[in-house]
Short mmCIF file of C-alpha atoms in Angstrom, two decimals:
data_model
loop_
_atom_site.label_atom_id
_atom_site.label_comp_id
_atom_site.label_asym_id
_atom_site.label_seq_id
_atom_site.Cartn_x
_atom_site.Cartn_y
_atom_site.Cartn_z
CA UNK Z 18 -10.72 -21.91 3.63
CA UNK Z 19 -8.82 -19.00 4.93
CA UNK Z 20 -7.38 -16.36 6.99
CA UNK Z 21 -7.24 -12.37 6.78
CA UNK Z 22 -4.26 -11.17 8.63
CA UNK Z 23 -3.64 -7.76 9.88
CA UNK Z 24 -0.71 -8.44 11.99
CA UNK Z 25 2.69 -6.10 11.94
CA UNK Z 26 4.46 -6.20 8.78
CA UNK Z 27 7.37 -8.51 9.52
CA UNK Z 28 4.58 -10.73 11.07
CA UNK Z 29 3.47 -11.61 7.29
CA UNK Z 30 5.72 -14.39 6.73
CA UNK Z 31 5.14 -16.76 10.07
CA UNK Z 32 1.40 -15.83 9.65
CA UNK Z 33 1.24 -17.57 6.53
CA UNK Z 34 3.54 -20.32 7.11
CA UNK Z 35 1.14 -21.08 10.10
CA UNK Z 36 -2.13 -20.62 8.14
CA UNK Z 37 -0.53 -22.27 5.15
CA UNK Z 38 0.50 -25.84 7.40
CA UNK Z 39 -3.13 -25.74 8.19
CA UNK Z 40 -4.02 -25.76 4.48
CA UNK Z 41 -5.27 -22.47 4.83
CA UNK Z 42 -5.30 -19.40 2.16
CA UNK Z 43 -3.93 -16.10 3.34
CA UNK Z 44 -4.94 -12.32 2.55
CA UNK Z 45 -2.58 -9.75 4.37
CA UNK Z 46 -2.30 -6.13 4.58
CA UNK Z 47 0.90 -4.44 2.61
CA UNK Z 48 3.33 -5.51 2.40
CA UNK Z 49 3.73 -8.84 1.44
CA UNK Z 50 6.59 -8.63 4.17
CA UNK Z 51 9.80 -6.42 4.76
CA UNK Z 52 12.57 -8.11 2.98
CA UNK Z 53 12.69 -9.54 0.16
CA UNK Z 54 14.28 -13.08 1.94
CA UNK Z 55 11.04 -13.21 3.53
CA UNK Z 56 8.76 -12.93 0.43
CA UNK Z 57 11.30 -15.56 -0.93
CA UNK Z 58 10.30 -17.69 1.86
CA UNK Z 59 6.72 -17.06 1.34
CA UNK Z 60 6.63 -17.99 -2.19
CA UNK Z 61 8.39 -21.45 -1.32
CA UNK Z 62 5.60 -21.84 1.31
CA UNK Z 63 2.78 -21.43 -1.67
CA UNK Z 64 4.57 -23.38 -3.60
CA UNK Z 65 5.10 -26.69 -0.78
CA UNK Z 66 1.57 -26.02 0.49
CA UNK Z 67 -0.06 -25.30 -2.27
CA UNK Z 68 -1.83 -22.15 -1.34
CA UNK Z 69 -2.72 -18.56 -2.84
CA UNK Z 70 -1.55 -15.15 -0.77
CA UNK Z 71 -3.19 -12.00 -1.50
CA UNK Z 72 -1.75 -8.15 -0.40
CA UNK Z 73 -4.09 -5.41 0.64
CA UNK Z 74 -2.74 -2.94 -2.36
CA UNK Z 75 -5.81 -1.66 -2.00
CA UNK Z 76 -4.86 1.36 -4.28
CA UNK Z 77 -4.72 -0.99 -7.53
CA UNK Z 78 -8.36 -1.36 -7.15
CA UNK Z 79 -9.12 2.27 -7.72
CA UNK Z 80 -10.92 3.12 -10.82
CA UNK Z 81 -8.91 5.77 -12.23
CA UNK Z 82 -5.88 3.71 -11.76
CA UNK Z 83 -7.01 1.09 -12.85
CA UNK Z 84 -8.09 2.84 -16.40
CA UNK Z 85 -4.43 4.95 -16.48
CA UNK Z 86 -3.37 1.52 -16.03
CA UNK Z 87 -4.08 -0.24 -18.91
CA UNK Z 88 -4.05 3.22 -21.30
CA UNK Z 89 0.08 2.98 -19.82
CA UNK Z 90 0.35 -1.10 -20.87
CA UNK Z 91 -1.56 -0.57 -24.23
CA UNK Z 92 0.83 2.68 -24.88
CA UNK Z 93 -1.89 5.05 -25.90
CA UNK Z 94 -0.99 7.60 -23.78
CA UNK Z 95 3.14 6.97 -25.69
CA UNK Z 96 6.41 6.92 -24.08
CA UNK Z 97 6.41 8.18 -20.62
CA UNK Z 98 9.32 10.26 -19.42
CA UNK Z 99 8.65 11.56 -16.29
CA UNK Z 100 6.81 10.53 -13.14
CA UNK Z 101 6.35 12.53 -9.91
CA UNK Z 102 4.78 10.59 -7.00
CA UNK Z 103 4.36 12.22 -3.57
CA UNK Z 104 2.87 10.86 -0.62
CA UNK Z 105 2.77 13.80 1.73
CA UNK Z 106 0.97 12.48 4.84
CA UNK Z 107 0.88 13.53 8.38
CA UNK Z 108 1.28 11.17 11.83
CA UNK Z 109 1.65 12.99 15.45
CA UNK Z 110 3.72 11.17 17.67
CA UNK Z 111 1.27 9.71 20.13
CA UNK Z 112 0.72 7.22 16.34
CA UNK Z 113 4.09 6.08 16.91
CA UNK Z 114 3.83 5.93 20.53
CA UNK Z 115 0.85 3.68 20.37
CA UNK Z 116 2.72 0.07 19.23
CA UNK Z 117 6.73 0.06 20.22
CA UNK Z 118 6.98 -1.71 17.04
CA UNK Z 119 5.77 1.47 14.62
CA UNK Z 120 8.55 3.44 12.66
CA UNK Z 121 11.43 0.69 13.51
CA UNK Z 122 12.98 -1.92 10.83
CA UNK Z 123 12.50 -4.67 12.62
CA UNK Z 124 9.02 -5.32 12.96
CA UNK Z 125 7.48 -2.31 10.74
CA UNK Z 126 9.84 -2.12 8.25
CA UNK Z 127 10.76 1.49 7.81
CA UNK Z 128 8.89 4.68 7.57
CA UNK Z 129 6.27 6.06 5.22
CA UNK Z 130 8.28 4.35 1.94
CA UNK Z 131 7.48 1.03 3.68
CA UNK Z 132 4.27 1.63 2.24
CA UNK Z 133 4.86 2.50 -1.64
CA UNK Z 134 4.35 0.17 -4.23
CA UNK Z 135 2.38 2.48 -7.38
CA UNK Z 136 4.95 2.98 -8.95
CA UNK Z 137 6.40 -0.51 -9.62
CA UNK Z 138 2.94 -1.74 -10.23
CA UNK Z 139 2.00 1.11 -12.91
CA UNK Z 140 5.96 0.66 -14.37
CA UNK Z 141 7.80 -2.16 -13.13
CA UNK Z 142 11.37 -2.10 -11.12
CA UNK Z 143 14.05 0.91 -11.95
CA UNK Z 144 17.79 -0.22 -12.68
CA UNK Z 145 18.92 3.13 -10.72
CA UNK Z 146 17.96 4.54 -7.59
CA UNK Z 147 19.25 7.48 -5.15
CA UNK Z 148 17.78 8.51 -2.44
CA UNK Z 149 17.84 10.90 0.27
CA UNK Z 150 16.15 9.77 3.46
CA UNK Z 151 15.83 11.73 7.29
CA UNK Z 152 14.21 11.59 10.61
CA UNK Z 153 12.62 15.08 11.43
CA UNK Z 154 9.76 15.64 13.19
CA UNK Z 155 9.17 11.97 15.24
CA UNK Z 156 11.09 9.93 18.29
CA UNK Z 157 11.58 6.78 15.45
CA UNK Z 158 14.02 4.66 14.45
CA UNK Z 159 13.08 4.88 10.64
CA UNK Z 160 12.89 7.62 8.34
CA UNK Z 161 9.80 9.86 8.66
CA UNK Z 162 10.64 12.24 4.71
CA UNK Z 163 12.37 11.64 2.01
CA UNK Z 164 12.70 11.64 -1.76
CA UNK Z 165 13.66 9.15 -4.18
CA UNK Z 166 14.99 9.50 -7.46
CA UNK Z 167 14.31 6.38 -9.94
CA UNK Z 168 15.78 5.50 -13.66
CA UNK Z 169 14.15 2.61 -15.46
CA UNK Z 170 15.70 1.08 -18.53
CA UNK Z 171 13.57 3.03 -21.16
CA UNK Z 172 15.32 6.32 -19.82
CA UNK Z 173 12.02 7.38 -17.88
CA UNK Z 174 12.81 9.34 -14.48
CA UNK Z 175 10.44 9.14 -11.81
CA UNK Z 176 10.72 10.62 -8.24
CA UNK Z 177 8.84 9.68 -5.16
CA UNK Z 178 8.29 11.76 -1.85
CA UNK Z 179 7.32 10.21 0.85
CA UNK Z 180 6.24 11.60 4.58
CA UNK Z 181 4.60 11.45 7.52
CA UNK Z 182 5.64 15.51 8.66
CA UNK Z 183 3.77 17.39 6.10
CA UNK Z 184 1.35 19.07 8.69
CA UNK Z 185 -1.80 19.22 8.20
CA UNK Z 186 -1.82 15.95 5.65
CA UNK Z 187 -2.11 16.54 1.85
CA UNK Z 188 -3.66 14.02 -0.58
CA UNK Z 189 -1.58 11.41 -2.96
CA UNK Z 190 -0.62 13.00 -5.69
CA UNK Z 191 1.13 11.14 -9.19
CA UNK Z 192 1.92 13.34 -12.41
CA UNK Z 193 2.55 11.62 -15.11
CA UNK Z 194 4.33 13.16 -18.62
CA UNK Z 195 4.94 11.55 -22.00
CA UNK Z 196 5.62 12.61 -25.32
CA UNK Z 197 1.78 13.34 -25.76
CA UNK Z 198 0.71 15.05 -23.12
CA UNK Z 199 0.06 14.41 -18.91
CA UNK Z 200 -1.90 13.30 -16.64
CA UNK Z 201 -2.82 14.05 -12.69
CA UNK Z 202 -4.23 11.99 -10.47
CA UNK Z 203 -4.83 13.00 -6.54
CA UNK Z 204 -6.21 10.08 -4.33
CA UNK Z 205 -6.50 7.97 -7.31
CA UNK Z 206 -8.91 10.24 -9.28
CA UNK Z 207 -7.63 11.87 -12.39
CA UNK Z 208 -7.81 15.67 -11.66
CA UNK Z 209 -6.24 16.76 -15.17
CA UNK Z 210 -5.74 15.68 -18.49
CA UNK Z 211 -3.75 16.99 -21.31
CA UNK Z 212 -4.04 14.37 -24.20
CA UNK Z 213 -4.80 16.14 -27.52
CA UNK Z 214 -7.59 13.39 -29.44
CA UNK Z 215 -8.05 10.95 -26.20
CA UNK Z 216 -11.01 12.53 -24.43
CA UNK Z 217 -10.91 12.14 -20.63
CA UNK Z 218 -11.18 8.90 -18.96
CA UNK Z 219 -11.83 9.90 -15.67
CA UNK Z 220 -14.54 7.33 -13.82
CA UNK Z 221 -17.80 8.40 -12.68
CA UNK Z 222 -17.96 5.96 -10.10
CA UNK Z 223 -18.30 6.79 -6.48
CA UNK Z 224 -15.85 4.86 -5.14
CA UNK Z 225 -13.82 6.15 -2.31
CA UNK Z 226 -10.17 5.25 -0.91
CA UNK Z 227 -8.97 6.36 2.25
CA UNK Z 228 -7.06 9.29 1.60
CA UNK Z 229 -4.81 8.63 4.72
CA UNK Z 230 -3.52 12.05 4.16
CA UNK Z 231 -4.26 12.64 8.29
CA UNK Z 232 -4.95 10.17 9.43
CA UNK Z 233 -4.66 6.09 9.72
CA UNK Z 234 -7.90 5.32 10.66
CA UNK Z 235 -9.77 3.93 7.57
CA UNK Z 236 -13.25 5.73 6.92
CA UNK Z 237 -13.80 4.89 3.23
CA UNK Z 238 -13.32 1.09 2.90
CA UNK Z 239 -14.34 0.55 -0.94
CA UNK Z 240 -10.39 -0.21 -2.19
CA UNK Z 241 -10.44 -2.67 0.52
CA UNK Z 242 -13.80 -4.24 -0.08
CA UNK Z 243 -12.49 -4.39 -3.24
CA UNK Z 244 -9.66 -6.56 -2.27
CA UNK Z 245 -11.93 -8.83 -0.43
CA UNK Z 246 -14.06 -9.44 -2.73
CA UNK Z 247 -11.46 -10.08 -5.54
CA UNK Z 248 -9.58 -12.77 -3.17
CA UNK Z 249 -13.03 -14.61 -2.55
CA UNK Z 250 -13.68 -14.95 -5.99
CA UNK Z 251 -10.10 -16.22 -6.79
CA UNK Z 252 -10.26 -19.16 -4.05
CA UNK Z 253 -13.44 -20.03 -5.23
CA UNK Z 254 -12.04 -20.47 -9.18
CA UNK Z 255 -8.88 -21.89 -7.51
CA UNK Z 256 -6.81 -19.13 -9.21
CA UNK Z 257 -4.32 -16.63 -7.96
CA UNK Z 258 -5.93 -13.04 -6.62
CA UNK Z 259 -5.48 -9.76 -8.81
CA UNK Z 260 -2.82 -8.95 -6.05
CA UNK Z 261 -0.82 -11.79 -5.75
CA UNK Z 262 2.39 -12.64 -3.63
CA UNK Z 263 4.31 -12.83 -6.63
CA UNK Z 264 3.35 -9.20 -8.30
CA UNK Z 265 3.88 -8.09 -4.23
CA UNK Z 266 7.24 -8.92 -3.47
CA UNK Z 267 7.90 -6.34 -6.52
CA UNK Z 268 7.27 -3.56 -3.86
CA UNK Z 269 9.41 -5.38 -1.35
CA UNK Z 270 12.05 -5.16 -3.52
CA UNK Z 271 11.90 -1.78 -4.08
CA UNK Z 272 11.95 -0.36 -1.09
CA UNK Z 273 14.57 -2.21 0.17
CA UNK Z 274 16.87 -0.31 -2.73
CA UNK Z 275 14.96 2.51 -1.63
CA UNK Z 276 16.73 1.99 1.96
CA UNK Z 277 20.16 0.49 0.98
CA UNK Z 278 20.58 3.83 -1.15
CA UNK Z 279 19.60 5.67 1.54
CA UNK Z 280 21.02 8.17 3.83
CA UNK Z 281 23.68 6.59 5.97
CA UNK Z 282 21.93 6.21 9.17
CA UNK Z 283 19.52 4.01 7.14
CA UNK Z 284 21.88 2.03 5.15
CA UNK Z 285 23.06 1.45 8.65
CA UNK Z 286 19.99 -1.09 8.73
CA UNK Z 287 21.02 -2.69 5.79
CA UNK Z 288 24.32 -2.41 4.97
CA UNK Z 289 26.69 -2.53 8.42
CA UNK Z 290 27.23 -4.66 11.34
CA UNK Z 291 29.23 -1.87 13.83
CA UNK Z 292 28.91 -2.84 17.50
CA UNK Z 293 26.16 0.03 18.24
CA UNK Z 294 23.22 -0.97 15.69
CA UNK Z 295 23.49 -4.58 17.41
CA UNK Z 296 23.51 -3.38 20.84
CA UNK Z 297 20.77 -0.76 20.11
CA UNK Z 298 18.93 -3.82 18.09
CA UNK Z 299 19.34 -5.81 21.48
CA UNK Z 300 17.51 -3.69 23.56
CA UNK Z 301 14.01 -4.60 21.06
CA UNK Z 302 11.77 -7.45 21.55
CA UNK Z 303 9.49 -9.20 19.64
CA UNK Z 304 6.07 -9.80 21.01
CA UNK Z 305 4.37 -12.77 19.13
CA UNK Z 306 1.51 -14.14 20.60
CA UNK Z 307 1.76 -14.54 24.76
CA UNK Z 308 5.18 -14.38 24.82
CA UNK Z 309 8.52 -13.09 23.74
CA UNK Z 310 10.48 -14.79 20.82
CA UNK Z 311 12.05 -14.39 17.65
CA UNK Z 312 10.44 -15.23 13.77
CA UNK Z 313 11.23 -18.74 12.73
CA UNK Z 314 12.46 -17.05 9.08
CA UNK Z 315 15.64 -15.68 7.51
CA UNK Z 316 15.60 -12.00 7.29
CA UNK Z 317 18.22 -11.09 5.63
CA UNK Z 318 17.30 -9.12 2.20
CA UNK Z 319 21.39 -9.64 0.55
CA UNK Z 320 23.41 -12.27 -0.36
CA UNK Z 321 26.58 -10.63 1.65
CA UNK Z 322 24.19 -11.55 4.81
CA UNK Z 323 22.79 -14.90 3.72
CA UNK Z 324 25.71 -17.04 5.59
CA UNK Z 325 25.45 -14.84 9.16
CA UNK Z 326 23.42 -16.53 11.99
CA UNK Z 327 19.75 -15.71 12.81
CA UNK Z 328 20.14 -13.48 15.92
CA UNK Z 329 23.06 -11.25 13.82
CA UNK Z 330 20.50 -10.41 11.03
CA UNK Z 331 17.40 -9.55 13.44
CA UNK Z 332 20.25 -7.52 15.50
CA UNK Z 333 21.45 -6.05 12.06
#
């Protein structure tokens, strides 16, 4: 009835679109894909095929998230002003150095931020965002710190930072303030809370989420049992997963005004077409199955690129 596919990021798309021809269901890991063109194309696919897509977010499934959640949507915990995400993870080089594909745009997607999608769950999109994006510590194409700086339309300000240099590896951590008081979370567990008359909501449960503070291998695979689970019992009642494609391609869209407000060797990716990104893009292949070849799908995440051939926006 369907497939679970853990292929590279910009793989997502021509995964599905083969799966879905077959009349098959798809769950993937995040993100739903690395531009939002390709989620586009993906949610035509659905739509021709008639098929569900599910993302490995596996973070949503977290108890303490889940309960901030819906204390955030009901507005008990008032208006929020501030939020302060950081993702402050560690990767040696020999992570990089294991698949040619890691820490490049084409085929990962970017750097750590590539894999950030909280925020627009917990609040929706921003109508601003700055950022300030570098490449330190690894041999990559793609940033590996930065910080982000976020406005939504209800004046809130939110920042995230995002790594993979912060030696030895520290824990998620999201603060959130409002006009009655904050809350902590680190790895998805509330750690403090300061709401006078709401007494702690903090689950007892023993679920665990890979921290992934140090490491990528997975130890803890509750949030992603989780996932499972919840896309099983959606096929079966022939209805969308918690995690759709559509709530998704949110986080797609994010990042990639995370990285056209970047720093300018990253809006280089997005933004340019100067004679040494395409010759530095023509040195990179794309391994698909057996053999060498390029993804049947329009890349391109902007309208100012929509008209330019295939090979100029995998080269771009």
């Amino acid at each position: 009835d369907a497939i679970i596919g853990v292929t590279p990021n910009g793989l997502h798309c021509q995964l599905i679109e083969e799966a879905a021809r077959l009349g098959k269901h798809a769950l993937v890991e995040k993100p739903l894909d690395i531009t939002p063109m390709a989620c586009d194309r993906i949610l035509d696919i659905m739509e021709k095929h008639n098929v569900h897509v599910g993302v490995t977010y596996q973070r949503r499934f977290s108890p303490d998230n889940v309960i901030v959640k819906k204390l955030l949507d009901s507005g008990s915990l008032g208006k929020v002003i501030a939020v302060d995400l950081a993702a402050k993870f560690f990767r040696d080089q020999a992570y990089y150095d294991q698949a040619t594909y890691r820490g490049g745009y084409s085929i990962d997607g970017g750097g750590p931020f590539i894999q950030q999608s909280v925020l627009c769950w917990l609040f929706g999109m921003p109508v601003e965002v700055r950022s300030m994006l570098g490449t330190f510590n690894h041999d990559m194409e793609a940033e590996d710190h930065g910080a982000v700086l976020l406005r939504y339309s209800d004046g809130m300000i939110a920042t995230i930072v995002a790594s993979t240099c912060a030696q030895p590896g520290f824990p998620a951590r999201m603060e959130i303030h409002t006009n009655r008081g904050s809350v902590v979370l680190v790895n998805d567990r509330i750690t403090e809370w300061h709401f006078e008359g709401i007494a702690n909501p903090a689950s007892n449960s023993i679920f665990q989420v890979h921290a992934g503070a140090a490491s990528a291998k997975v130890t803890d695979t509750a949030g992603h049992q989780a996932v499972v689970a919840d896309f099983v019992a959606a096929l079966a009642a022939r209805c969308a997963p918690s995690i759709s494609a559509e709530s998704a391609r949110m986080a797609t869209d994010l990042i990639a005004m995370i990285y056209r407000a970047g720093s300018p060797v990253h809006q280089r990716h997005f933004n340019t077409r100067d004679d040494e990104s395409k010759q530095s893009a023509k040195k990179q292949k794309l391994v698909i199955k057996s053999g060498s070849q390029r993804p049947n799908w329009i890349l391109s995440s902007f309208p100012d690129e929509s008209g330019d051939s295939l090979d100029d926006q995998i080269q771009a």
